[in-house]
Structure formats: C-alpha cells, structure tokens
C-alpha positions as protocol buffer text, in pm:
chain_id: "A"
residue {
  index: 1
  type: MET
  ca { x: 19531 y: 6630 z: 10630 }
}
residue {
  index: 2
  type: ASN
  ca { x: 19691 y: 6687 z: 10288 }
}
residue {
  index: 3
  type: LEU
  ca { x: 19631 y: 6407 z: 10040 }
}
residue {
  index: 4
  type: ASN
  ca { x: 19800 y: 6419 z: 9701 }
}
residue {
  index: 5
  type: TYR
  ca { x: 19777 y: 6227 z: 9373 }
}
residue {
  index: 6
  type: PRO
  ca { x: 20087 y: 6046 z: 9238 }
}
residue {
  index: 7
  type: ASN
  ca { x: 20157 y: 6349 z: 9014 }
}
residue {
  index: 8
  type: GLY
  ca { x: 20169 y: 6577 z: 9321 }
}
residue {
  index: 9
  type: LYS
  ca { x: 19831 y: 6742 z: 9255 }
}
residue {
  index: 10
  type: LYS
  ca { x: 19630 y: 6805 z: 9572 }
}
residue {
  index: 11
  type: TYR
  ca { x: 19325 y: 6586 z: 9635 }
}
residue {
  index: 12
  type: LYS
  ca { x: 19008 y: 6782 z: 9718 }
}
residue {
  index: 13
  type: PRO
  ca { x: 18736 y: 6567 z: 9879 }
}
residue {
  index: 14
  type: LYS
  ca { x: 18370 y: 6638 z: 9815 }
}
residue {
  index: 15
  type: GLU
  ca { x: 18191 y: 6847 z: 10075 }
}
residue {
  index: 16
  type: PRO
  ca { x: 18048 y: 6626 z: 10349 }
}
residue {
  index: 17
  type: VAL
  ca { x: 17669 y: 6603 z: 10365 }
}
residue {
  index: 18
  type: THR
  ca { x: 17546 y: 6783 z: 10675 }
}
residue {
  index: 19
  type: ASP
  ca { x: 17291 y: 6640 z: 10917 }
}
residue {
  index: 20
  type: ILE
  ca { x: 17042 y: 6908 z: 10809 }
}
residue {
  index: 21
  type: LYS
  ca { x: 17068 y: 6804 z: 10442 }
}
residue {
  index: 22
  type: ILE
  ca { x: 17021 y: 6439 z: 10532 }
}
residue {
  index: 23
  type: LYS
  ca { x: 16717 y: 6520 z: 10745 }
}
residue {
  index: 24
  type: ASN
  ca { x: 16556 y: 6716 z: 10460 }
}
residue {
  index: 25
  type: LYS
  ca { x: 16620 y: 6439 z: 10208 }
}
residue {
  index: 26
  type: LYS
  ca { x: 16476 y: 6173 z: 10436 }
}
residue {
  index: 27
  type: ASN
  ca { x: 16137 y: 6344 z: 10437 }
}
residue {
  index: 28
  type: GLY
  ca { x: 16067 y: 6188 z: 10096 }
}
residue {
  index: 29
  type: SER
  ca { x: 16019 y: 5825 z: 10004 }
}
residue {
  index: 30
  type: TYR
  ca { x: 16283 y: 5558 z: 10063 }
}
residue {
  index: 31
  type: SER
  ca { x: 16411 y: 5630 z: 9713 }
}
residue {
  index: 32
  type: ASN
  ca { x: 16540 y: 5970 z: 9827 }
}
residue {
  index: 33
  type: ARG
  ca { x: 16728 y: 5909 z: 10150 }
}
residue {
  index: 34
  type: GLY
  ca { x: 17033 y: 6130 z: 10091 }
}
residue {
  index: 35
  type: MET
  ca { x: 17259 y: 5828 z: 10042 }
}
residue {
  index: 36
  type: THR
  ca { x: 17556 y: 5857 z: 9811 }
}
residue {
  index: 37
  type: LEU
  ca { x: 17589 y: 5621 z: 9517 }
}
residue {
  index: 38
  type: GLU
  ca { x: 17882 y: 5450 z: 9690 }
}
residue {
  index: 39
  type: GLU
  ca { x: 17680 y: 5389 z: 10007 }
}
residue {
  index: 40
  type: ASP
  ca { x: 17389 y: 5251 z: 9806 }
}
residue {
  index: 41
  type: LEU
  ca { x: 17618 y: 5017 z: 9611 }
}
residue {
  index: 42
  type: ASN
  ca { x: 17801 y: 4899 z: 9923 }
}
residue {
  index: 43
  type: GLU
  ca { x: 17462 y: 4820 z: 10081 }
}
residue {
  index: 44
  type: THR
  ca { x: 17355 y: 4636 z: 9764 }
}
residue {
  index: 45
  type: ASN
  ca { x: 17678 y: 4437 z: 9750 }
}
residue {
  index: 46
  type: GLU
  ca { x: 17638 y: 4335 z: 10114 }
}
residue {
  index: 47
  type: PHE
  ca { x: 17285 y: 4216 z: 10031 }
}
residue {
  index: 48
  type: TYR
  ca { x: 17422 y: 4005 z: 9742 }
}
residue {
  index: 49
  type: ARG
  ca { x: 17703 y: 3860 z: 9954 }
}
residue {
  index: 50
  type: GLU
  ca { x: 17480 y: 3769 z: 10250 }
}
residue {
  index: 51
  type: ARG
  ca { x: 17239 y: 3584 z: 10020 }
}
residue {
  index: 52
  type: LYS
  ca { x: 17523 y: 3416 z: 9827 }
}
residue {
  index: 53
  type: ILE
  ca { x: 17414 y: 3582 z: 9501 }
}
residue {
  index: 54
  type: ALA
  ca { x: 17749 y: 3745 z: 9417 }
}
residue {
  index: 55
  type: VAL
  ca { x: 18071 y: 3856 z: 9583 }
}
residue {
  index: 56
  type: ILE
  ca { x: 18149 y: 4215 z: 9483 }
}
residue {
  index: 57
  type: HIS
  ca { x: 18374 y: 4451 z: 9680 }
}
residue {
  index: 58
  type: LYS
  ca { x: 18481 y: 4813 z: 9666 }
}
residue {
  index: 59
  type: LYS
  ca { x: 18850 y: 4827 z: 9579 }
}
residue {
  index: 60
  type: PRO
  ca { x: 19057 y: 4995 z: 9850 }
}
residue {
  index: 61
  type: THR
  ca { x: 19259 y: 5296 z: 9736 }
}
residue {
  index: 62
  type: PRO
  ca { x: 19630 y: 5240 z: 9810 }
}
residue {
  index: 63
  type: VAL
  ca { x: 19767 y: 5537 z: 10006 }
}
residue {
  index: 64
  type: GLN
  ca { x: 20127 y: 5614 z: 10107 }
}
residue {
  index: 65
  type: ILE
  ca { x: 20139 y: 5798 z: 10440 }
}
residue {
  index: 66
  type: VAL
  ca { x: 20414 y: 6060 z: 10445 }
}
residue {
  index: 67
  type: GLN
  ca { x: 20369 y: 6260 z: 10766 }
}
residue {
  index: 68
  type: VAL
  ca { x: 20201 y: 6166 z: 11093 }
}
residue {
  index: 69
  type: ASP
  ca { x: 20171 y: 6383 z: 11405 }
}
residue {
  index: 70
  type: TYR
  ca { x: 20128 y: 6235 z: 11751 }
}
residue {
  index: 71
  type: PRO
  ca { x: 19954 y: 6503 z: 11963 }
}
residue {
  index: 72
  type: ASN
  ca { x: 19937 y: 6252 z: 12249 }
}
residue {
  index: 73
  type: ARG
  ca { x: 20034 y: 5890 z: 12308 }
}
residue {
  index: 74
  type: SER
  ca { x: 19691 y: 5746 z: 12229 }
}
residue {
  index: 75
  type: ALA
  ca { x: 19622 y: 5938 z: 11905 }
}
residue {
  index: 76
  type: ALA
  ca { x: 19789 y: 5976 z: 11568 }
}
residue {
  index: 77
  type: VAL
  ca { x: 19691 y: 6235 z: 11307 }
}
residue {
  index: 78
  type: ILE
  ca { x: 19784 y: 6183 z: 10940 }
}
residue {
  index: 79
  type: LYS
  ca { x: 19903 y: 6520 z: 10807 }
}
residue {
  index: 80
  type: GLU
  ca { x: 20013 y: 6426 z: 10454 }
}
residue {
  index: 81
  type: ALA
  ca { x: 19958 y: 6127 z: 10226 }
}
residue {
  index: 82
  type: TYR
  ca { x: 19974 y: 6037 z: 9855 }
}
residue {
  index: 83
  type: PHE
  ca { x: 19775 y: 5799 z: 9640 }
}
residue {
  index: 84
  type: LYS
  ca { x: 20031 y: 5527 z: 9554 }
}
residue {
  index: 85
  type: LEU
  ca { x: 19884 y: 5437 z: 9214 }
}
residue {
  index: 86
  type: ALA
  ca { x: 19629 y: 5573 z: 8970 }
}
residue {
  index: 87
  type: SER
  ca { x: 19311 y: 5381 z: 9054 }
}
residue {
  index: 88
  type: THR
  ca { x: 19135 y: 5163 z: 8798 }
}
residue {
  index: 89
  type: THR
  ca { x: 18764 y: 5107 z: 8868 }
}
residue {
  index: 90
  type: ASP
  ca { x: 18564 y: 5119 z: 9191 }
}
residue {
  index: 91
  type: TYR
  ca { x: 18426 y: 4765 z: 9222 }
}
residue {
  index: 92
  type: ASN
  ca { x: 18511 y: 4409 z: 9123 }
}
residue {
  index: 93
  type: GLY
  ca { x: 18412 y: 4055 z: 9208 }
}
residue {
  index: 94
  type: VAL
  ca { x: 18248 y: 3735 z: 9086 }
}
residue {
  index: 95
  type: TYR
  ca { x: 17895 y: 3646 z: 8978 }
}
residue {
  index: 96
  type: LYS
  ca { x: 17805 y: 3297 z: 8849 }
}
residue {
  index: 97
  type: GLY
  ca { x: 18173 y: 3226 z: 8777 }
}
residue {
  index: 98
  type: LYS
  ca { x: 18216 y: 3546 z: 8573 }
}
residue {
  index: 99
  type: TYR
  ca { x: 18447 y: 3833 z: 8666 }
}
residue {
  index: 100
  type: ILE
  ca { x: 18263 y: 4163 z: 8719 }
}
residue {
  index: 101
  type: ASP
  ca { x: 18435 y: 4502 z: 8713 }
}
residue {
  index: 102
  type: PHE
  ca { x: 18263 y: 4840 z: 8721 }
}
residue {
  index: 103
  type: GLU
  ca { x: 18296 y: 5209 z: 8793 }
}
residue {
  index: 104
  type: ALA
  ca { x: 18032 y: 5421 z: 8970 }
}
residue {
  index: 105
  type: LYS
  ca { x: 17982 y: 5792 z: 8901 }
}
residue {
  index: 106
  type: GLU
  ca { x: 17732 y: 6064 z: 8993 }
}
residue {
  index: 107
  type: THR
  ca { x: 17650 y: 6396 z: 8829 }
}
residue {
  index: 108
  type: GLN
  ca { x: 17435 y: 6698 z: 8915 }
}
residue {
  index: 109
  type: ASN
  ca { x: 17407 y: 6776 z: 8542 }
}
residue {
  index: 110
  type: PRO
  ca { x: 17042 y: 6712 z: 8440 }
}
residue {
  index: 111
  type: THR
  ca { x: 17097 y: 6668 z: 8064 }
}
residue {
  index: 112
  type: SER
  ca { x: 17431 y: 6488 z: 8015 }
}
residue {
  index: 113
  type: PHE
  ca { x: 17711 y: 6294 z: 8182 }
}
residue {
  index: 114
  type: PRO
  ca { x: 18053 y: 6466 z: 8151 }
}
residue {
  index: 115
  type: LEU
  ca { x: 18325 y: 6230 z: 8025 }
}
residue {
  index: 116
  type: LYS
  ca { x: 18582 y: 6424 z: 8231 }
}
residue {
  index: 117
  type: ASN
  ca { x: 18451 y: 6213 z: 8523 }
}
residue {
  index: 118
  type: PHE
  ca { x: 18650 y: 5924 z: 8372 }
}
residue {
  index: 119
  type: HIS
  ca { x: 19026 y: 5893 z: 8323 }
}
residue {
  index: 120
  type: GLN
  ca { x: 19211 y: 5739 z: 8029 }
}
residue {
  index: 121
  type: HIS
  ca { x: 19363 y: 5464 z: 8246 }
}
residue {
  index: 122
  type: GLN
  ca { x: 19015 y: 5368 z: 8373 }
}
residue {
  index: 123
  type: VAL
  ca { x: 18876 y: 5340 z: 8020 }
}
residue {
  index: 124
  type: GLN
  ca { x: 19181 y: 5138 z: 7914 }
}
residue {
  index: 125
  type: HIS
  ca { x: 19133 y: 4907 z: 8214 }
}
residue {
  index: 126
  type: MET
  ca { x: 18767 y: 4851 z: 8119 }
}
residue {
  index: 127
  type: GLU
  ca { x: 18866 y: 4765 z: 7763 }
}
residue {
  index: 128
  type: GLU
  ca { x: 19123 y: 4514 z: 7893 }
}
residue {
  index: 129
  type: VAL
  ca { x: 18861 y: 4350 z: 8117 }
}
residue {
  index: 130
  type: MET
  ca { x: 18621 y: 4319 z: 7821 }
}
residue {
  index: 131
  type: ASN
  ca { x: 18896 y: 4166 z: 7607 }
}
residue {
  index: 132
  type: GLN
  ca { x: 18941 y: 3895 z: 7872 }
}
residue {
  index: 133
  type: GLY
  ca { x: 18568 y: 3811 z: 7868 }
}
residue {
  index: 134
  type: GLY
  ca { x: 18484 y: 3992 z: 8192 }
}
residue {
  index: 135
  type: ILE
  ca { x: 18156 y: 4175 z: 8254 }
}
residue {
  index: 136
  type: CYS
  ca { x: 18238 y: 4545 z: 8260 }
}
residue {
  index: 137
  type: PHE
  ca { x: 18011 y: 4847 z: 8291 }
}
residue {
  index: 138
  type: VAL
  ca { x: 17955 y: 5181 z: 8462 }
}
residue {
  index: 139
  type: ILE
  ca { x: 17675 y: 5273 z: 8697 }
}
residue {
  index: 140
  type: LEU
  ca { x: 17570 y: 5635 z: 8649 }
}
residue {
  index: 141
  type: ARG
  ca { x: 17345 y: 5836 z: 8878 }
}
residue {
  index: 142
  type: PHE
  ca { x: 17172 y: 6159 z: 8782 }
}
residue {
  index: 143
  type: THR
  ca { x: 17140 y: 6292 z: 9137 }
}
residue {
  index: 144
  type: ARG
  ca { x: 16889 y: 6565 z: 9051 }
}
residue {
  index: 145
  type: PHE
  ca { x: 16638 y: 6304 z: 8935 }
}
residue {
  index: 146
  type: GLU
  ca { x: 16756 y: 6014 z: 9158 }
}
residue {
  index: 147
  type: GLN
  ca { x: 16787 y: 5807 z: 8839 }
}
residue {
  index: 148
  type: VAL
  ca { x: 17044 y: 5529 z: 8808 }
}
residue {
  index: 149
  type: PHE
  ca { x: 17157 y: 5362 z: 8485 }
}
residue {
  index: 150
  type: LEU
  ca { x: 17387 y: 5073 z: 8397 }
}
residue {
  index: 151
  type: LEU
  ca { x: 17586 y: 5149 z: 8081 }
}
residue {
  index: 152
  type: GLU
  ca { x: 17794 y: 4867 z: 7936 }
}
residue {
  index: 153
  type: ALA
  ca { x: 18163 y: 4954 z: 7891 }
}
residue {
  index: 154
  type: LYS
  ca { x: 18142 y: 4880 z: 7517 }
}
residue {
  index: 155
  type: HIS
  ca { x: 17908 y: 5182 z: 7480 }
}
residue {
  index: 156
  type: LEU
  ca { x: 18124 y: 5403 z: 7703 }
}
residue {
  index: 157
  type: LEU
  ca { x: 18422 y: 5323 z: 7477 }
}
residue {
  index: 158
  type: VAL
  ca { x: 18228 y: 5449 z: 7174 }
}
residue {
  index: 159
  type: TYR
  ca { x: 18150 y: 5782 z: 7344 }
}
residue {
  index: 160
  type: TRP
  ca { x: 18509 y: 5808 z: 7470 }
}
residue {
  index: 161
  type: GLU
  ca { x: 18643 y: 5759 z: 7116 }
}
residue {
  index: 162
  type: ARG
  ca { x: 18398 y: 6019 z: 6988 }
}
residue {
  index: 163
  type: MET
  ca { x: 18540 y: 6269 z: 7238 }
}
residue {
  index: 164
  type: LEU
  ca { x: 18902 y: 6183 z: 7145 }
}
residue {
  index: 165
  type: ASN
  ca { x: 18813 y: 6243 z: 6780 }
}
residue {
  index: 166
  type: GLY
  ca { x: 18690 y: 6596 z: 6853 }
}
residue {
  index: 167
  type: GLY
  ca { x: 18325 y: 6514 z: 6931 }
}
residue {
  index: 168
  type: ARG
  ca { x: 18120 y: 6615 z: 7235 }
}
residue {
  index: 169
  type: LYS
  ca { x: 18280 y: 6581 z: 7578 }
}
residue {
  index: 170
  type: SER
  ca { x: 17977 y: 6425 z: 7741 }
}
residue {
  index: 171
  type: ILE
  ca { x: 17715 y: 6155 z: 7693 }
}
residue {
  index: 172
  type: THR
  ca { x: 17365 y: 6298 z: 7660 }
}
residue {
  index: 173
  type: LYS
  ca { x: 17098 y: 6170 z: 7895 }
}
residue {
  index: 174
  type: GLU
  ca { x: 16902 y: 6058 z: 7588 }
}
residue {
  index: 175
  type: GLU
  ca { x: 17198 y: 5845 z: 7474 }
}
residue {
  index: 176
  type: ILE
  ca { x: 17225 y: 5688 z: 7819 }
}
residue {
  index: 177
  type: GLU
  ca { x: 16850 y: 5615 z: 7821 }
}
residue {
  index: 178
  type: LEU
  ca { x: 16881 y: 5460 z: 7473 }
}
residue {
  index: 179
  type: LYS
  ca { x: 17197 y: 5249 z: 7521 }
}
residue {
  index: 180
  type: GLY
  ca { x: 17189 y: 5202 z: 7898 }
}
residue {
  index: 181
  type: HIS
  ca { x: 16956 y: 5021 z: 8135 }
}
residue {
  index: 182
  type: HIS
  ca { x: 16751 y: 5206 z: 8394 }
}
residue {
  index: 183
  type: ILE
  ca { x: 16781 y: 5055 z: 8743 }
}
residue {
  index: 184
  type: PRO
  ca { x: 16475 y: 5137 z: 8955 }
}
residue {
  index: 185
  type: LEU
  ca { x: 16575 y: 5221 z: 9313 }
}
residue {
  index: 186
  type: GLY
  ca { x: 16447 y: 4969 z: 9563 }
}
residue {
  index: 187
  type: PHE
  ca { x: 16467 y: 4889 z: 9931 }
}
residue {
  index: 188
  type: GLN
  ca { x: 16660 y: 4559 z: 9939 }
}
residue {
  index: 189
  type: PRO
  ca { x: 16870 y: 4555 z: 9733 }
}
residue {
  index: 190
  type: ARG
  ca { x: 16892 y: 4931 z: 9684 }
}
residue {
  index: 191
  type: ILE
  ca { x: 17042 y: 4923 z: 9331 }
}
residue {
  index: 192
  type: ASP
  ca { x: 16971 y: 4578 z: 9184 }
}
residue {
  index: 193
  type: TYR
  ca { x: 17223 y: 4581 z: 8901 }
}
residue {
  index: 194
  type: ILE
  ca { x: 17252 y: 4199 z: 8898 }
}
residue {
  index: 195
  type: LYS
  ca { x: 16897 y: 4185 z: 8758 }
}
residue {
  index: 196
  type: ILE
  ca { x: 17022 y: 4395 z: 8463 }
}
residue {
  index: 197
  type: ILE
  ca { x: 17332 y: 4174 z: 8415 }
}
residue {
  index: 198
  type: ASP
  ca { x: 17101 y: 3871 z: 8388 }
}
residue {
  index: 199
  type: THR
  ca { x: 16934 y: 4031 z: 8084 }
}
residue {
  index: 200
  type: LEU
  ca { x: 17258 y: 4113 z: 7897 }
}
C-alpha cells in the first residue's frame, strides 16, 4: 500500500521487528522485552485508565483512502492513502483535572537526540498547549541503553530555538540528563511518567 503525506511525499514505515529479534530481546530482564516505545506507553496508559489514575489516549492519525482493490468479495486491500493533516503530538488526555499533551520519540543515537525527529508544527502545538496552562512534555527513549526520559516542553523549546539560531541540531544526552527526568522502566506500569508529573 502507498501512503503519502499531505505534501505528496511518500511515507516509509519503520522495518517491522521480526520474531527472531523479539525472541533474542526477551532473553534479558523484563526491562528489555523488545517492545517499542509506543507499545510501552499504550500499556502504561491502559494501566492508568483501568485504575482510574488518568485518561490518556494515543491520537489516531487521520488518513484519506484514495484507492482500494477488491480481490474478492470478502476482502478489501488499500492500495493508496494520504495523511489528511500534519499530526500534532502523539498522546493527550486528562490527569487530576489538568490537560496533558505529549510526544514520544526514540533514537538509536547513543550520545544525543536529533531535533529533526520533531516538526515545526509539533513544537508550535506544544507551545500553544503550555500557553493555555496544559502539561506538555516529550518522552524520549535511547533504545541502545533502554533509557527513557521525560523532558518538559519548555526545555525542548529552548533547544529548538538554539537550532533555529544556528546552534547544534540535537540535544546532547548530558543536557537531557540534566534538564529531563529519568523514568526507570518497570513492570506495571511500564513507563510511570505520572510519577514524574507529580514532582513537577
């Protein structure tokens, strides 16, 4: 299936994780199960919702289907589709009467987090949420170390401005460790970011 962005650029999905890779990763502790950041956060959010702690959901991506093939009467195959709108952030919801909005990103880079992983409209959206008194942040995972950090949007905006003014195009791991909050991986919930929010 061909999936395109609103500007016509082709969407290239990440390579799927094979069963062999998952099996190898599962040989370690529960903190290294081969789960993606999105899967871990969805599991965490379900934990929060079931226990009435918070209601946070992954935002669906609006897609316009352009071409569908019907190889037989009981099956339809989508051949071409476009993202309807540029997406904002990945997750939003409510915790203790406060609006929460955040983006989740992963990197294989061991020493820094590339700012190219974010888009201008996402950063602008985060700034707008902050201006309305919402809780806004990014959750960053360094996959090589299985380390997860919560970085408040106000800090991301500083690094984004630095890049726009000709500075470095990434946030160093040291900067994230200094300004962000390490989230130890657990079992239930997997990524307990609410515990960090309670300290802010």
